[in-house]
XYZ file of C-alpha atoms in Angstrom:
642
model
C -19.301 38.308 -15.796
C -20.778 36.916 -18.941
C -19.206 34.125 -19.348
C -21.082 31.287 -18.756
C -25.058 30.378 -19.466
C -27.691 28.459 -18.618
C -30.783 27.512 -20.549
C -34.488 28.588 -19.840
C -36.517 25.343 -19.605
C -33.831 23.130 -21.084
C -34.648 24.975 -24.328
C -31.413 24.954 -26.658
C -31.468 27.677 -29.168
C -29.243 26.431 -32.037
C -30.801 22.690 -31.816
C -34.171 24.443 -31.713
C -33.524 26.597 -34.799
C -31.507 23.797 -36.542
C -34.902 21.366 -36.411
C -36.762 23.702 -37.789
C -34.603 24.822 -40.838
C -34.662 20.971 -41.324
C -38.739 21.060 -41.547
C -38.756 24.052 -43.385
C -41.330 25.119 -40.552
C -41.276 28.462 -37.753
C -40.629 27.838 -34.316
C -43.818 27.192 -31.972
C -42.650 27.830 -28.422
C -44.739 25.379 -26.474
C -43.539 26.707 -23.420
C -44.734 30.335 -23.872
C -48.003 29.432 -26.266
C -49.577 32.423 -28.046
C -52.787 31.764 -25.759
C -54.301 34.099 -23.309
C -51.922 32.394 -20.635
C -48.967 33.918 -21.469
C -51.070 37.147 -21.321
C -52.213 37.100 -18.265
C -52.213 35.048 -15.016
C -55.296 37.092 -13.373
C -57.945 38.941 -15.404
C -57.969 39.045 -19.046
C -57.706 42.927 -19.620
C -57.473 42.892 -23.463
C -60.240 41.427 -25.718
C -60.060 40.356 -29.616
C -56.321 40.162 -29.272
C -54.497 38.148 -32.720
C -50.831 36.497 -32.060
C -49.224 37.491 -35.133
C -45.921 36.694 -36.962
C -43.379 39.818 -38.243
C -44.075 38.808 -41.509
C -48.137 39.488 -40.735
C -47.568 42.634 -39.422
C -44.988 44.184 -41.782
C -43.896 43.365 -45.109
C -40.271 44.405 -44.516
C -39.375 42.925 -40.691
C -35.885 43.821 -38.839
C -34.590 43.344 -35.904
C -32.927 46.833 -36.072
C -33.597 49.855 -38.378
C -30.791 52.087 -38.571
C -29.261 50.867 -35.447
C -30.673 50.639 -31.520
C -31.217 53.703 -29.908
C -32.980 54.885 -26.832
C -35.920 56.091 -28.782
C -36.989 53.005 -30.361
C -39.123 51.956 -27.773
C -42.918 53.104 -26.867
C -44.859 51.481 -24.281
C -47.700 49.900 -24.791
C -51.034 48.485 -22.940
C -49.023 47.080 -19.845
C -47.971 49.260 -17.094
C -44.156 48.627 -17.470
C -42.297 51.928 -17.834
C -40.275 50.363 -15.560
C -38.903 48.256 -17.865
C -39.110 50.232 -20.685
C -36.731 52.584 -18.889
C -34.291 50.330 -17.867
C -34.419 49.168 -21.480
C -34.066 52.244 -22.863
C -30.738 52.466 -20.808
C -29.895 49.926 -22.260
C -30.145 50.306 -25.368
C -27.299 53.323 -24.828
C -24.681 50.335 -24.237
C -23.444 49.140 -27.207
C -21.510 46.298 -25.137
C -24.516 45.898 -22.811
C -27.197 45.356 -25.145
C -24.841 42.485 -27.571
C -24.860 40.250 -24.418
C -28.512 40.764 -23.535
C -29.589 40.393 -27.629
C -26.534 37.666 -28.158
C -25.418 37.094 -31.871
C -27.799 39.855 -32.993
C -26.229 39.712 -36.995
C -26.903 35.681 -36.695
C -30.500 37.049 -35.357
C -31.601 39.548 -37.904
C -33.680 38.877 -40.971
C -31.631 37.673 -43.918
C -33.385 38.993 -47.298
C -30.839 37.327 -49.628
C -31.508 33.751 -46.982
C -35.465 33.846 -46.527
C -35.141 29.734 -45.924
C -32.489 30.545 -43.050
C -35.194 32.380 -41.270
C -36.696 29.996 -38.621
C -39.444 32.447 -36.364
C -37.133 32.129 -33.400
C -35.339 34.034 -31.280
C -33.465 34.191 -27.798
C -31.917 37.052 -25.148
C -29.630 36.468 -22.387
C -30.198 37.987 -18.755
C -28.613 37.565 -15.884
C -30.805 36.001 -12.996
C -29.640 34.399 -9.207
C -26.182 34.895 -9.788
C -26.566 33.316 -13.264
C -27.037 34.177 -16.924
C -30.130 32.434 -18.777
C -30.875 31.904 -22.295
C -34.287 32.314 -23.042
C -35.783 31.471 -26.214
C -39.140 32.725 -27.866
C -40.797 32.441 -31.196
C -41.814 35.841 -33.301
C -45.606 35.672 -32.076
C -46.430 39.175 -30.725
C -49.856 39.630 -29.616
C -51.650 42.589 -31.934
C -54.904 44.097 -32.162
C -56.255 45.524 -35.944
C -52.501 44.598 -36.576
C -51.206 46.597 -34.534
C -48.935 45.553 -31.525
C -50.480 46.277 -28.500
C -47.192 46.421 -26.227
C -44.221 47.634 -26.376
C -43.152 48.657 -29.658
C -40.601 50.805 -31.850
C -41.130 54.050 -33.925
C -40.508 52.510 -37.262
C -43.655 49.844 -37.517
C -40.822 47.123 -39.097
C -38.351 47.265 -36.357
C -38.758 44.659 -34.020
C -36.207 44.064 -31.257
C -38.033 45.753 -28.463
C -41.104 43.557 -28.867
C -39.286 40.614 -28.795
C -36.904 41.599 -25.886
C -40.284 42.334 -23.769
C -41.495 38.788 -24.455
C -38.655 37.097 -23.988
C -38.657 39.313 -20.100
C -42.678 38.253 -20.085
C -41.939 34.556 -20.658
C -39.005 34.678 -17.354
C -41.352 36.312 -15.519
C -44.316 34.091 -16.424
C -46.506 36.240 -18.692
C -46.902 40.041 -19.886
C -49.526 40.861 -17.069
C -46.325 40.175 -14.802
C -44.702 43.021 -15.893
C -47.540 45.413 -14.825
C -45.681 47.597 -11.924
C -42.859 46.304 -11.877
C -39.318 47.851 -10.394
C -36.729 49.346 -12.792
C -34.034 48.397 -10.510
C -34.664 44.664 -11.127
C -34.796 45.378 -14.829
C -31.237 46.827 -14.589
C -29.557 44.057 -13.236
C -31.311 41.391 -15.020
C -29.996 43.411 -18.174
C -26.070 43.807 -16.620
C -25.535 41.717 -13.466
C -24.582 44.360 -11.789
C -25.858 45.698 -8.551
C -28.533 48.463 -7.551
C -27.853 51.346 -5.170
C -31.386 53.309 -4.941
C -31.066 56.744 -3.483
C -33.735 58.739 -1.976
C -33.528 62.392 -2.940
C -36.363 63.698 -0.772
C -35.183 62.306 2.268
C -31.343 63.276 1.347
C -31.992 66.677 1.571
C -30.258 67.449 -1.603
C -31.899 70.352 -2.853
C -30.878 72.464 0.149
C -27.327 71.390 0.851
C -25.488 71.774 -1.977
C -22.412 69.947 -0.879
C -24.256 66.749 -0.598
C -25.528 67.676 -4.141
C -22.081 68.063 -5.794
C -20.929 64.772 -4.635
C -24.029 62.923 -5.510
C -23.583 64.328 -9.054
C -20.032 62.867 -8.957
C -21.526 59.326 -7.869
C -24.211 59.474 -10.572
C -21.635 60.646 -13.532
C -18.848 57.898 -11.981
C -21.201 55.549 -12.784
C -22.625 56.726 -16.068
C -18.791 57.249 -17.329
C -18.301 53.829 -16.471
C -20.858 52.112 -18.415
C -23.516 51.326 -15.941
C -27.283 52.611 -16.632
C -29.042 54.933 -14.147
C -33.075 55.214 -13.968
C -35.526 58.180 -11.975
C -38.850 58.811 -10.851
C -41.372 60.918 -9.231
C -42.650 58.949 -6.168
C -46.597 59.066 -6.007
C -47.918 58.809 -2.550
C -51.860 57.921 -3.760
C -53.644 56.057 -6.646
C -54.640 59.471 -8.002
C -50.870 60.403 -8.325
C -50.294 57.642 -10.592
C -49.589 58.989 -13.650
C -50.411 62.219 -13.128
C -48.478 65.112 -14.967
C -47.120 67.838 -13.082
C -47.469 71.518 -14.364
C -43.707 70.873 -15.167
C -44.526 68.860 -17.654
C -43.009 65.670 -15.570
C -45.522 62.619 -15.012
C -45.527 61.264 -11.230
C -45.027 57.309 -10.109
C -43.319 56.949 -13.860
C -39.888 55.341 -14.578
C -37.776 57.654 -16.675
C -34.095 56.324 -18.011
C -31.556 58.607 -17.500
C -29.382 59.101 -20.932
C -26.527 61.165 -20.168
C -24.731 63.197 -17.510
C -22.677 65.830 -18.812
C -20.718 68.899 -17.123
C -21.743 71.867 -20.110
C -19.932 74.463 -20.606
C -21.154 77.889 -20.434
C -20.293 80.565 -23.092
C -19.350 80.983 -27.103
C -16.162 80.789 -29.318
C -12.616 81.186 -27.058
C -14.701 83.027 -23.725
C -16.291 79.414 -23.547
C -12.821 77.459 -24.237
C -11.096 79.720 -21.325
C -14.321 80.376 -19.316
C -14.044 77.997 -16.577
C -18.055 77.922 -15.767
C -20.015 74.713 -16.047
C -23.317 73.347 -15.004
C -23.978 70.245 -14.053
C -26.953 68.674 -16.415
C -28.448 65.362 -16.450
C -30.610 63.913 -19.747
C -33.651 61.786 -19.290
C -36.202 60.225 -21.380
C -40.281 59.393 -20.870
C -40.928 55.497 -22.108
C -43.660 57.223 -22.966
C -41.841 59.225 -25.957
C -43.902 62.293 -25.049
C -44.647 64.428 -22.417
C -41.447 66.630 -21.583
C -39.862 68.753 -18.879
C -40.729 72.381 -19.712
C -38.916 74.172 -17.119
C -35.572 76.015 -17.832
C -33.117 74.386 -20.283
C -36.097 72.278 -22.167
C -35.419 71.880 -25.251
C -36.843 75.448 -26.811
C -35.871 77.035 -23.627
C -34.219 80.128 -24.021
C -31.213 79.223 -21.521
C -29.724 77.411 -24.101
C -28.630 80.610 -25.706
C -25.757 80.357 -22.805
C -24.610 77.151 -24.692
C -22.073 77.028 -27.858
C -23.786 75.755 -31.302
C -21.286 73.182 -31.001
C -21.739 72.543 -27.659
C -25.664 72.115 -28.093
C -25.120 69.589 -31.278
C -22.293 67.997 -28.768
C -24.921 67.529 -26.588
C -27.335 66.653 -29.449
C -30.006 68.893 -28.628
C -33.552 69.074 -30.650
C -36.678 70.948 -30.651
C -39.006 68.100 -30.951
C -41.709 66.030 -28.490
C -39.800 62.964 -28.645
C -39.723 62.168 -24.758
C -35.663 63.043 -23.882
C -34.943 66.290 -22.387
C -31.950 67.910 -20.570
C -32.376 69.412 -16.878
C -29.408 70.758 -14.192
C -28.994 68.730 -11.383
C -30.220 71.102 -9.151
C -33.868 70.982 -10.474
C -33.380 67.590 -11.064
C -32.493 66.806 -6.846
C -35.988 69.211 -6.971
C -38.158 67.433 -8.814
C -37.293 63.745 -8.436
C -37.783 61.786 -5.437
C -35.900 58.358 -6.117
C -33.052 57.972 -8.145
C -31.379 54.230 -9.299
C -28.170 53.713 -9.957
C -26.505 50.049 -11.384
C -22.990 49.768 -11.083
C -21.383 47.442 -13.376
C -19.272 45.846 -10.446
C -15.409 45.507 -12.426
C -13.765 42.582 -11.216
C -11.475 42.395 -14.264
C -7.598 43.368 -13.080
C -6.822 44.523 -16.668
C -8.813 47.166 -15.913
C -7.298 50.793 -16.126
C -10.719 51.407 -13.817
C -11.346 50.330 -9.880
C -10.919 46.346 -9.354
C -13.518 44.781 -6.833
C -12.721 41.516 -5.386
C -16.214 39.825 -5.421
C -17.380 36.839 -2.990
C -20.668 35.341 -4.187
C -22.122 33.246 -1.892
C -26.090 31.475 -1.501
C -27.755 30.868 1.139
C -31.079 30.071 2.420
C -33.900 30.853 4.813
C -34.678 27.729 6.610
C -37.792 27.201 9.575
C -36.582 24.350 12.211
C -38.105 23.657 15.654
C -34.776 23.835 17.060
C -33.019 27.007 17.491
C -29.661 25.589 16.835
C -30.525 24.423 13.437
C -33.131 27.445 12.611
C -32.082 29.880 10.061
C -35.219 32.015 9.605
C -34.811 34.320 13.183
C -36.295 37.472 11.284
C -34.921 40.960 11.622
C -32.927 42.547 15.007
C -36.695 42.974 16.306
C -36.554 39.557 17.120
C -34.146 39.860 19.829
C -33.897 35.908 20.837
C -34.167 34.484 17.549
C -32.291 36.936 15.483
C -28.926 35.116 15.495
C -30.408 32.007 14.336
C -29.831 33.292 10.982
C -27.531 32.553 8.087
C -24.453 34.449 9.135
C -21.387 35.576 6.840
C -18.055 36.501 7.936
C -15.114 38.292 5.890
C -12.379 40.704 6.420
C -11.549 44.209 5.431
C -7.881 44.174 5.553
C -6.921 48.093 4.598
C -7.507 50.569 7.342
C -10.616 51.942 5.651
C -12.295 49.893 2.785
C -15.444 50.915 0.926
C -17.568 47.888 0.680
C -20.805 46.975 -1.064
C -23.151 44.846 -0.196
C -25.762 43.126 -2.036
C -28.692 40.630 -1.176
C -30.835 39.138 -3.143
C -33.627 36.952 -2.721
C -34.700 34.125 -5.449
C -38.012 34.614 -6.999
C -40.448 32.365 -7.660
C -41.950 32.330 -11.440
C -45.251 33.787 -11.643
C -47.892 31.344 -12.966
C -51.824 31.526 -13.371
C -52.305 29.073 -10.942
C -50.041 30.480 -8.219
C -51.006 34.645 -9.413
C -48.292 37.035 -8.903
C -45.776 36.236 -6.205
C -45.028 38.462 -3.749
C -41.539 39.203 -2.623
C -40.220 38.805 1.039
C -39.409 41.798 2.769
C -35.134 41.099 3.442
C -32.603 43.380 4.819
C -29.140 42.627 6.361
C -27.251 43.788 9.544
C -23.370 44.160 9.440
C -21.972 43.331 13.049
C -18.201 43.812 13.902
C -16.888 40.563 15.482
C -14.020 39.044 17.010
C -10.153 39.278 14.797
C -10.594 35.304 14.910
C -14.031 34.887 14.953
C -15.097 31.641 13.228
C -17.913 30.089 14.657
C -21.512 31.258 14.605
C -22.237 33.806 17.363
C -24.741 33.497 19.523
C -24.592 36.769 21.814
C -25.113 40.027 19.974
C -21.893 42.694 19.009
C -21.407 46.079 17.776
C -24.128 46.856 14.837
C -21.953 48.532 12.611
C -24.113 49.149 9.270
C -27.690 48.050 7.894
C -29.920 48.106 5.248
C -33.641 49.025 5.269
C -36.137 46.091 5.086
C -38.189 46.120 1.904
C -40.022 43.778 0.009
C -37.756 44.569 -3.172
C -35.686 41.654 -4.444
C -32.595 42.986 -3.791
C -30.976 45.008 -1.196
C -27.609 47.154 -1.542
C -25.979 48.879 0.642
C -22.822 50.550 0.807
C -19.742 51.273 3.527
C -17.046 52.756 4.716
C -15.485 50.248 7.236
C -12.496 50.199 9.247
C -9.534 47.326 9.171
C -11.529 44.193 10.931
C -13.585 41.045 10.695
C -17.531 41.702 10.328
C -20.449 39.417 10.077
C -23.060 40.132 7.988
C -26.447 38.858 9.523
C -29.278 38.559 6.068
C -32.516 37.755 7.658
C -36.457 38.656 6.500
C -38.581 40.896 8.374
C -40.406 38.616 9.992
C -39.433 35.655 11.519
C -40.072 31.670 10.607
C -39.840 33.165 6.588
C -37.865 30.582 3.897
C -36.627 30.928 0.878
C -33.144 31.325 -1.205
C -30.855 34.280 -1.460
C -27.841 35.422 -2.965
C -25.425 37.379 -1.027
C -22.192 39.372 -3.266
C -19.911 41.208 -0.894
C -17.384 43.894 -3.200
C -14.005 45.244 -1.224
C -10.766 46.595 -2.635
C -8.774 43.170 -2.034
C -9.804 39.932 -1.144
C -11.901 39.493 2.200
C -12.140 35.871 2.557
C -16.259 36.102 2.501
C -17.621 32.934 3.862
C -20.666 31.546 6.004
C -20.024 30.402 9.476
C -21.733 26.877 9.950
C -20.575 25.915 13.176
C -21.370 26.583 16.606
C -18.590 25.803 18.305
C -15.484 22.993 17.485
C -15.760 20.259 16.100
C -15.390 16.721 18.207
C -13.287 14.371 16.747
C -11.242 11.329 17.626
C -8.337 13.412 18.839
C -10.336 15.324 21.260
C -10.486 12.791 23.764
C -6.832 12.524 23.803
C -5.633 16.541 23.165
C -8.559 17.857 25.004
C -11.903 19.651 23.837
C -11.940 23.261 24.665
C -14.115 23.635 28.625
C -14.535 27.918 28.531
C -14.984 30.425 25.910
C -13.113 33.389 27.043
C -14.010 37.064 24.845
C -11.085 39.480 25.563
C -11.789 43.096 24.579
C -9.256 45.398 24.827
C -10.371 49.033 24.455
C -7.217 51.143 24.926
C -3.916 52.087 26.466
C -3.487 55.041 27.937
C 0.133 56.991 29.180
C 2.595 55.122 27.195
C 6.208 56.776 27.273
C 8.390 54.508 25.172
C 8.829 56.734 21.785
C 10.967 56.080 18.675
C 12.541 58.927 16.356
C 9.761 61.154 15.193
C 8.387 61.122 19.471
C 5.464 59.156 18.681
C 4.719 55.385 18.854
C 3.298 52.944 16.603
C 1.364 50.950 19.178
C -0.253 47.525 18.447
C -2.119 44.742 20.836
C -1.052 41.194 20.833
C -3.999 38.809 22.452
C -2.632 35.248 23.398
C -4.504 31.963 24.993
C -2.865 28.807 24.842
C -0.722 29.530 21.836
C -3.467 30.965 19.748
C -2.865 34.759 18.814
C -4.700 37.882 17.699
C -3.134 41.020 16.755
C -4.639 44.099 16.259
C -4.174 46.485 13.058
C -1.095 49.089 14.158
C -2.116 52.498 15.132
C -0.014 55.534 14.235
C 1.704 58.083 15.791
C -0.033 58.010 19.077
C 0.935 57.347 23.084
C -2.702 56.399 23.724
C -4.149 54.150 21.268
C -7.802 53.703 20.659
C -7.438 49.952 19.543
C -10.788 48.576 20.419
C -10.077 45.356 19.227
C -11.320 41.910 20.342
C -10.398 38.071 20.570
C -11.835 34.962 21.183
C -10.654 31.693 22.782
C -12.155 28.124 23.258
C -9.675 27.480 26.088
C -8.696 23.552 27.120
C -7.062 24.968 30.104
C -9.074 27.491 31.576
C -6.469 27.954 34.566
C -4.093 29.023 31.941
C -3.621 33.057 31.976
C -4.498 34.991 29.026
C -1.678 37.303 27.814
C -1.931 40.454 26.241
C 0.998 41.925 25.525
C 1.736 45.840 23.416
C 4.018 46.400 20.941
C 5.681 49.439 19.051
C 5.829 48.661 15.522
C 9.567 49.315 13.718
C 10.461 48.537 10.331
C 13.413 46.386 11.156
C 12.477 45.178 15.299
C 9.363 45.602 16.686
C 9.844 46.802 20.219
C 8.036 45.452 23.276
C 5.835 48.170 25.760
C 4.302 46.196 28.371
C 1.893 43.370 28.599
C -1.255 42.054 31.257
C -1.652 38.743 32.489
C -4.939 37.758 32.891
C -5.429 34.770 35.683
C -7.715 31.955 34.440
C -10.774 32.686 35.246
C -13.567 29.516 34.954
C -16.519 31.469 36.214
C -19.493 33.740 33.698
C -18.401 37.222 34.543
C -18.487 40.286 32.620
C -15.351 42.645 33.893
C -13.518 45.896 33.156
C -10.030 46.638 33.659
C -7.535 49.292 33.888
C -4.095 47.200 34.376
C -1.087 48.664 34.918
C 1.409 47.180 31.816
C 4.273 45.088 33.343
C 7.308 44.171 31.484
C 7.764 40.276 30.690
C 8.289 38.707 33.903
C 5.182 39.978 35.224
C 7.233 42.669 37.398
C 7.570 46.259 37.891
C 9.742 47.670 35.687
C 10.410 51.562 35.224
C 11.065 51.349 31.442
C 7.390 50.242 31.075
C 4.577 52.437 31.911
C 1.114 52.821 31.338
C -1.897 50.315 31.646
C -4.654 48.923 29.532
C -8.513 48.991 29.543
C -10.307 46.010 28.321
C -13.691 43.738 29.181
C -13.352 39.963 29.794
C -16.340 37.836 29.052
C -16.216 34.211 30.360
C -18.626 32.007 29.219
C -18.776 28.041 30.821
C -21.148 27.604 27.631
C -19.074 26.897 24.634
C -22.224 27.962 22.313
C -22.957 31.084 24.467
C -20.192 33.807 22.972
């Protein structure tokens, strides 16, 4: 995931630092000036503010004192608790934070070395599918010497300063990072992907089922390294900010710091006592302003908690922002929760393997349909398949899959002011077993994701053995721009975009024929069949055939009247050629045949259902088959109109 990266601005960080060791000079970035620009790209908000070196500020700089930790960081005169949450997550990842802060030792002042130091610095983060270097010199803008953004307790340590410019310069300047969204900040840190959850419209508080296995979701992914951030959703301008007699603040960012199942009880009643509570730890960028409902930190419920347990759990008694709630007052309190899964691909892993497809795409306006790829969302009925469309497999007979779109952002610059982000979303449709040209009619929605001007959309699935489209489009229609697209399953589904609408002509058509009809067969079920094997069940599967091109069905179990629901198409050179469809018992050493239904060539648009009787092989009526099968048949003379 981290393995390869890219400059920022063609900026090289060891040439950079090398010239100016050479000099005997600091590092002037000339592409992120210490100038009012690189403040703000609107209205100047700060007056009398003095760019000032380390060494001005402090006479003893680091980049760390006494480690990182999730406290170092305040915020400062920029509305970006946002990403002082997600960095304060962060900064609870020990193999997280070395990517993002690369070659940290290399980084960090040298006191016996004072020539080595060269006013320059770089952080990695992971943007578009890629990571990027980006490289900054140790200007931080101060007023009365003081640093006016985000900063750390100790006045010396400097690492979250610099992080937060080297975020302001990729996003264009530090006004950019006024209201920002945490869940971007979490994947630019990780490459991973975002599932947001809303609690208030989950219900969570009252069913407590729902609650218990959202708590094993949220500690899943905090045992597994990823980083996890809350808030309080205000629904006016007043809200903003505003604490609650809880003691929480509304339309704030908190990180989340741990999850932890505590144990109730002292000495061996605790050890045998099998009673736990399910707590969650959070901390205000803010480092202030605490919970003060049960289990805060002076809260007399902790007197149900061990000594040991509590310094386990490394509870204090001081206003330093990070505070412990259960989960139940948590799903109470808090509206929105954000989750980032660090997506493991690696099959060394003792933990879940994804297979990942990554795949771009774009957005593209055209005057005609067939080579327009901005249709907008399903409420543009006519125009809706004229987007980008994605096909891949999910080859067990249930998969979870995750799905994530992202749209590519354009660099906010004075000139252009801050860029606003399309509203995207996706639709996942469930397609033909061969499906592999575009489709043009609509099928089965199976899943979706809300439309939201975010710039990135997840969504996750439970889906059944098939082939599915996924269908990214923006809101509205006639929008362009770039997007990402990374599908997750549990093995490989063969993720890829479908650019053609219909076969190709080449030289050998004229002689073997180009296809005149696209035929859709779907075949819904079969209903009273008798042949059983030893258990007196059947293992029943559907065999679709058209001029020697197949499609078989997954194989159902243990049932005389199989649900199969399963469809095929076929660009047909012959269209008075029959289509055959044909049911099988599956057997571990011979399949054995049940019946089949031969469909007469049929060259006219129709839309029919059938209920056939099953025949045996010559077409005739035979008492050792029985049974018959329900399907549609779609004709189409069109070979772009299926």
């Amino acid at each position: 995931m981290f393995s390869s990266v890219i400059t920022f601005g063609n900026q090289q960080y060891y040439s950079l630092k090398k010239e100016c060791q050479k000099k005997n000079e600091l590092f002037e970035d000339p592409n992120f000036p210490a100038s009012n620009d690189s403040l703000f790209y609107k209205t100047q908000r700060v007056q009398g503010v003095q760019w000032k070196r380390p060494k001005e500020i402090c006479s003893d700089p680091r980049l760390f004192v006494d480690g990182i930790s999730s406290h170092d960081l305040h915020q400062g005169q920029v509305g970006n608790c946002w990403f002082i949450a997600a960095s304060s997550s962060l900064a609870s990842r020990e193999a997280l934070w070395q990517k993002v802060i690369p070659n940290w030792k290399e980084q960090e002042w040298n006191a016996e070395k004072p020539e080595s130091y060269a006013g320059i610095f770089h952080f990695n983060f992971w943007r578009f599918g890629q990571w990027v270097d980006v490289v900054i010199d140790d200007r931080l803008p101060t007023i009365n010497n003081q640093l006016i953004y985000c900063h750390s307790n100790e006045k010396n340590e400097m690492w979250c300063a610099l992080l937060e410019k080297a975020y302001a310069k990729l996003t264009g300047c530090y006004e950019a990072l006024d209201g920002g969204n945490t869940a971007d900040a979490l994947v630019d840190f990780t490459g991973g992907v975002c599932e947001p959850i809303e609690l208030s419209e989950g219900d969570y508080i009252n069913d407590a089922n729902k609650r218990n296995e959202l708590f094993e979701r949220v500690l899943k992914v905090h045992n597994r390294g990823g980083l996890i951030s809350c808030s309080i959703k205000a629904t006016t301008a007043a809200d903003m900010e505003a604490r609650l007699g809880c003691g929480l603040v509304k339309g704030h960012a908190y990180a989340v710091t741990d999850v932890k199942k505590v144990r109730l009880g002292h000495g061996l009643l605790a050890f045998f006592k099998s009673e736990k509570l399910d707590m969650i730890r959070m901390r205000n960028p803010w480092g202030e302003r605490e919970w003060n409902g049960p289990w805060s930190d002076s809260s007399e419920e902790w007197q149900k908690v061990s000594k040991s347990e509590r310094e386990n759990l490394g509870v204090t008694v001081e206003d330093d922002g990070e505070f412990w709630m259960t989960f139940e007052d948590f799903c109470k309190y808090y509206t929105d929760i954000i989750m980032c899964r660090l997506i493991n691909t690696s099959h060394l892993s003792i933990h879940k393997t994804w297979e990942e497809s990554v795949l771009r795409g774009s957005w593209i306006r055209h005057d005609d349909p067939l080579q327009n790829r901005s249709g907008g969302c399903l409420n543009n009925k006519i125009a809706f398949l004229q987007n980008p469309q994605f096909v891949f497999d999910v080859k067990k007979p249930e998969d979870e899959v995750l799905v994530c779109l992202q749209q590519k952002t354009k660099r906010t610059t004075q000139k252009d002011g801050k860029f606003e982000n399309l509203a995207i979303g996706f639709e996942v449709l469930r397609v033909e077993l061969n499906r592999k040209y575009r489709m043009h009619t609509l099928q089965a929605k199976i899943a979706g994701s809300t439309y939201i001007n975010s710039r990135s959309v997840f969504q996750r699935m439970e889906l059944k053995e098939g082939r599915y489209v996924i269908v990214p489009t923006t809101f509205e229609s006639g929008k362009t721009g770039d997007f990402l697209l990374r599908v997750f399953t549990d093995v490989p589904s063969n993720c890829c975009e479908l650019t053609l609408d219909e076969p190709r002509k080449t030289c050998w058509s004229g002689m073997c024929g180009f296809p005149q009809l696209v035929s859709q067969v779907h075949v819904l079920s079969a209903t009273g069949l008798k042949q059983q094997d030893s258990q007196g069940g059947a293992d029943p599967y559907v065999i679709i055939g058209s001029e020697g091109a197949k499609v078989q069905s997954p194989v159902l179990k243990d049932t005389l009247s199989p649900q199969f629901d399963v469809k095929g198409l076929f660009y047909r050179k012959k269209p008075g050629q029959p289509i055959i469809i044909q049911v099988w018992n599956h057997n571990v050493v011979k399949d054995e045949f049940m019946g089949q239904v031969v469909l007469a060539g049929d060259p006219n648009n129709q839309q029919t259902q059938h209920s056939i009787p099953l025949q045996d092989k010559s077409n005739k009526a035979n008492p050792q088959v029985s049974g018959s099968i329900q399907l549609v048949l779609l004709t189409s003379n069109s070979l772009t109109g299926i």
